[in-house]
């Protein structure tokens, strides 16, 4: 996922769960350029992430990754996170490695909701 120009950071979860889900921080510089090309307003990042066109673009990224994976390895749902993961926020180490436990705790309710029956496949963080 992180190889896509639209994705800054992606963290996958799924250990001891029925399927894999992803939290993705968009590369807002690339996303803003993408939105501008399509005439979409990009001033409000949270509002931009709520647009169906943006969800579809990130679904295309996920579908591209899933195409090369076995069915049980595929990402079933994802969520776009408005705020980037940072060292000062505690989500990254000083060497810029993702602190999975910190992110899992911070987004525990969201991750739980992603495993509920009928929850939306994508939604921006509020």
PDB file of C-alpha atoms in Angstrom:
ATOM      1  CA  UNK A   1       0.000   0.000   0.000  1.00  0.00           C
ATOM      2  CA  UNK A   2       2.760   2.413   0.901  1.00  0.00           C
ATOM      3  CA  UNK A   3       4.179   2.087  -2.620  1.00  0.00           C
ATOM      4  CA  UNK A   4       1.180   4.048  -3.931  1.00  0.00           C
ATOM      5  CA  UNK A   5       1.786   7.782  -4.340  1.00  0.00           C
ATOM      6  CA  UNK A   6      -1.581   8.404  -2.639  1.00  0.00           C
ATOM      7  CA  UNK A   7      -0.560   6.592   0.584  1.00  0.00           C
ATOM      8  CA  UNK A   8       1.859   8.070   3.104  1.00  0.00           C
ATOM      9  CA  UNK A   9       1.513   5.364   5.771  1.00  0.00           C
ATOM     10  CA  UNK A  10      -0.499   2.166   5.993  1.00  0.00           C
ATOM     11  CA  UNK A  11      -0.910  -0.116   8.986  1.00  0.00           C
ATOM     12  CA  UNK A  12      -2.599  -3.496   8.620  1.00  0.00           C
ATOM     13  CA  UNK A  13      -4.455  -5.330  11.363  1.00  0.00           C
ATOM     14  CA  UNK A  14      -5.911  -8.815  11.340  1.00  0.00           C
ATOM     15  CA  UNK A  15      -4.095 -11.055  13.797  1.00  0.00           C
ATOM     16  CA  UNK A  16      -6.703 -13.410  15.295  1.00  0.00           C
ATOM     17  CA  UNK A  17      -9.431 -11.650  13.330  1.00  0.00           C
ATOM     18  CA  UNK A  18     -11.628 -12.945  10.495  1.00  0.00           C
ATOM     19  CA  UNK A  19     -10.006 -10.671   7.893  1.00  0.00           C
ATOM     20  CA  UNK A  20      -7.432  -7.938   7.381  1.00  0.00           C
ATOM     21  CA  UNK A  21      -8.225  -4.231   7.701  1.00  0.00           C
ATOM     22  CA  UNK A  22      -6.013  -1.210   7.051  1.00  0.00           C
ATOM     23  CA  UNK A  23      -5.601   2.255   8.467  1.00  0.00           C
ATOM     24  CA  UNK A  24      -4.115   4.567   5.860  1.00  0.00           C
ATOM     25  CA  UNK A  25      -2.750   8.080   6.152  1.00  0.00           C
ATOM     26  CA  UNK A  26      -3.092   9.721   2.740  1.00  0.00           C
ATOM     27  CA  UNK A  27      -0.197  11.523   1.123  1.00  0.00           C
ATOM     28  CA  UNK A  28      -2.068  14.811   1.172  1.00  0.00           C
ATOM     29  CA  UNK A  29       0.282  16.500  -1.275  1.00  0.00           C
ATOM     30  CA  UNK A  30      -0.459  13.835  -3.893  1.00  0.00           C
ATOM     31  CA  UNK A  31      -4.140  13.664  -2.917  1.00  0.00           C
ATOM     32  CA  UNK A  32      -4.524  17.451  -3.218  1.00  0.00           C
ATOM     33  CA  UNK A  33      -3.017  17.327  -6.726  1.00  0.00           C
ATOM     34  CA  UNK A  34      -5.277  14.382  -7.625  1.00  0.00           C
ATOM     35  CA  UNK A  35      -8.339  16.287  -6.332  1.00  0.00           C
ATOM     36  CA  UNK A  36      -7.351  19.465  -8.183  1.00  0.00           C
ATOM     37  CA  UNK A  37      -7.120  17.533 -11.470  1.00  0.00           C
ATOM     38  CA  UNK A  38     -10.692  16.381 -10.913  1.00  0.00           C
ATOM     39  CA  UNK A  39     -12.045  19.744  -9.789  1.00  0.00           C
ATOM     40  CA  UNK A  40     -12.676  18.599  -6.218  1.00  0.00           C
ATOM     41  CA  UNK A  41     -12.282  21.077  -3.357  1.00  0.00           C
ATOM     42  CA  UNK A  42      -9.260  20.085  -1.245  1.00  0.00           C
ATOM     43  CA  UNK A  43      -9.155  22.852   1.377  1.00  0.00           C
ATOM     44  CA  UNK A  44     -10.865  20.773   4.094  1.00  0.00           C
ATOM     45  CA  UNK A  45      -9.008  17.476   4.364  1.00  0.00           C
ATOM     46  CA  UNK A  46     -11.672  15.726   6.435  1.00  0.00           C
ATOM     47  CA  UNK A  47     -14.359  16.710   3.917  1.00  0.00           C
ATOM     48  CA  UNK A  48     -12.135  15.599   1.033  1.00  0.00           C
ATOM     49  CA  UNK A  49     -11.700  12.143   2.601  1.00  0.00           C
ATOM     50  CA  UNK A  50     -15.483  11.792   2.871  1.00  0.00           C
ATOM     51  CA  UNK A  51     -15.980  12.197  -0.883  1.00  0.00           C
ATOM     52  CA  UNK A  52     -16.958   9.005  -2.724  1.00  0.00           C
ATOM     53  CA  UNK A  53     -14.440   9.772  -5.476  1.00  0.00           C
ATOM     54  CA  UNK A  54     -11.608   9.694  -2.931  1.00  0.00           C
ATOM     55  CA  UNK A  55     -12.877   6.466  -1.383  1.00  0.00           C
ATOM     56  CA  UNK A  56     -13.002   4.945  -4.868  1.00  0.00           C
ATOM     57  CA  UNK A  57      -9.421   6.040  -5.598  1.00  0.00           C
ATOM     58  CA  UNK A  58      -8.169   4.391  -2.420  1.00  0.00           C
ATOM     59  CA  UNK A  59     -10.293   1.322  -3.111  1.00  0.00           C
ATOM     60  CA  UNK A  60      -8.454   1.069  -6.447  1.00  0.00           C
ATOM     61  CA  UNK A  61      -5.135   1.150  -4.557  1.00  0.00           C
ATOM     62  CA  UNK A  62      -6.332  -1.611  -2.217  1.00  0.00           C
ATOM     63  CA  UNK A  63      -7.695  -3.640  -5.139  1.00  0.00           C
ATOM     64  CA  UNK A  64      -4.319  -3.372  -6.874  1.00  0.00           C
ATOM     65  CA  UNK A  65      -2.576  -4.782  -3.803  1.00  0.00           C
ATOM     66  CA  UNK A  66      -5.226  -7.469  -3.308  1.00  0.00           C
ATOM     67  CA  UNK A  67      -4.855  -8.666  -6.911  1.00  0.00           C
ATOM     68  CA  UNK A  68      -1.530 -10.309  -6.038  1.00  0.00           C
ATOM     69  CA  UNK A  69      -2.637 -11.903  -2.764  1.00  0.00           C
ATOM     70  CA  UNK A  70      -4.386 -15.094  -1.748  1.00  0.00           C
ATOM     71  CA  UNK A  71      -8.012 -14.552  -0.708  1.00  0.00           C
ATOM     72  CA  UNK A  72      -7.268 -14.917   3.010  1.00  0.00           C
ATOM     73  CA  UNK A  73      -4.494 -12.298   2.736  1.00  0.00           C
ATOM     74  CA  UNK A  74      -6.613  -9.597   1.104  1.00  0.00           C
ATOM     75  CA  UNK A  75      -7.564  -6.330   2.767  1.00  0.00           C
ATOM     76  CA  UNK A  76     -11.327  -6.320   3.225  1.00  0.00           C
ATOM     77  CA  UNK A  77     -11.852  -2.852   4.725  1.00  0.00           C
ATOM     78  CA  UNK A  78      -9.848   0.309   5.179  1.00  0.00           C
ATOM     79  CA  UNK A  79     -10.124   3.646   6.895  1.00  0.00           C
ATOM     80  CA  UNK A  80      -8.498   6.929   5.884  1.00  0.00           C
ATOM     81  CA  UNK A  81      -6.928   8.810   8.795  1.00  0.00           C
ATOM     82  CA  UNK A  82      -6.905  12.615   8.611  1.00  0.00           C
ATOM     83  CA  UNK A  83      -3.999  13.254  10.989  1.00  0.00           C
ATOM     84  CA  UNK A  84      -0.603  11.853   9.999  1.00  0.00           C
ATOM     85  CA  UNK A  85       1.236   9.510  12.330  1.00  0.00           C
ATOM     86  CA  UNK A  86       4.082  11.410  13.997  1.00  0.00           C
ATOM     87  CA  UNK A  87       6.906  10.973  16.487  1.00  0.00           C
ATOM     88  CA  UNK A  88       5.466  13.702  18.718  1.00  0.00           C
ATOM     89  CA  UNK A  89       2.039  12.049  18.533  1.00  0.00           C
ATOM     90  CA  UNK A  90       3.575   8.809  19.765  1.00  0.00           C
ATOM     91  CA  UNK A  91       2.616   6.744  16.708  1.00  0.00           C
ATOM     92  CA  UNK A  92       6.161   6.615  15.265  1.00  0.00           C
ATOM     93  CA  UNK A  93       9.545   5.818  16.790  1.00  0.00           C
ATOM     94  CA  UNK A  94      12.461   8.246  16.328  1.00  0.00           C
ATOM     95  CA  UNK A  95      13.549   6.041  13.392  1.00  0.00           C
ATOM     96  CA  UNK A  96      10.051   6.476  11.858  1.00  0.00           C
ATOM     97  CA  UNK A  97       8.858   2.931  12.517  1.00  0.00           C
ATOM     98  CA  UNK A  98       5.145   2.543  13.209  1.00  0.00           C
ATOM     99  CA  UNK A  99       4.169   1.807  16.811  1.00  0.00           C
ATOM    100  CA  UNK A 100       1.409  -0.699  16.057  1.00  0.00           C
ATOM    101  CA  UNK A 101       0.244  -1.061  19.673  1.00  0.00           C
ATOM    102  CA  UNK A 102      -0.112   2.701  20.114  1.00  0.00           C
ATOM    103  CA  UNK A 103      -2.095   2.982  16.884  1.00  0.00           C
ATOM    104  CA  UNK A 104      -4.186  -0.062  17.781  1.00  0.00           C
ATOM    105  CA  UNK A 105      -5.044   1.479  21.174  1.00  0.00           C
ATOM    106  CA  UNK A 106      -5.751   4.919  19.682  1.00  0.00           C
ATOM    107  CA  UNK A 107      -8.089   3.492  17.039  1.00  0.00           C
ATOM    108  CA  UNK A 108      -9.486   0.568  19.078  1.00  0.00           C
ATOM    109  CA  UNK A 109     -13.144   1.544  18.693  1.00  0.00           C
ATOM    110  CA  UNK A 110     -12.732   2.210  14.979  1.00  0.00           C
ATOM    111  CA  UNK A 111     -10.961  -1.109  14.436  1.00  0.00           C
ATOM    112  CA  UNK A 112     -13.716  -2.895  16.371  1.00  0.00           C
ATOM    113  CA  UNK A 113     -16.338  -1.172  14.208  1.00  0.00           C
ATOM    114  CA  UNK A 114     -14.552  -2.318  11.056  1.00  0.00           C
ATOM    115  CA  UNK A 115     -15.179  -5.906  12.121  1.00  0.00           C
ATOM    116  CA  UNK A 116     -18.881  -5.381  12.822  1.00  0.00           C
ATOM    117  CA  UNK A 117     -21.332  -6.805  10.312  1.00  0.00           C
ATOM    118  CA  UNK A 118     -22.416  -4.247   7.747  1.00  0.00           C
ATOM    119  CA  UNK A 119     -19.954  -1.506   8.707  1.00  0.00           C
ATOM    120  CA  UNK A 120     -18.870   0.725   5.827  1.00  0.00           C
ATOM    121  CA  UNK A 121     -15.752  -0.303   3.944  1.00  0.00           C
ATOM    122  CA  UNK A 122     -14.241   3.155   4.149  1.00  0.00           C
ATOM    123  CA  UNK A 123     -14.689   6.239   6.255  1.00  0.00           C
ATOM    124  CA  UNK A 124     -12.464   9.138   7.280  1.00  0.00           C
ATOM    125  CA  UNK A 125     -11.435   9.659  10.877  1.00  0.00           C
ATOM    126  CA  UNK A 126     -13.327  12.317  12.782  1.00  0.00           C
TER     127      UNK A 126
END
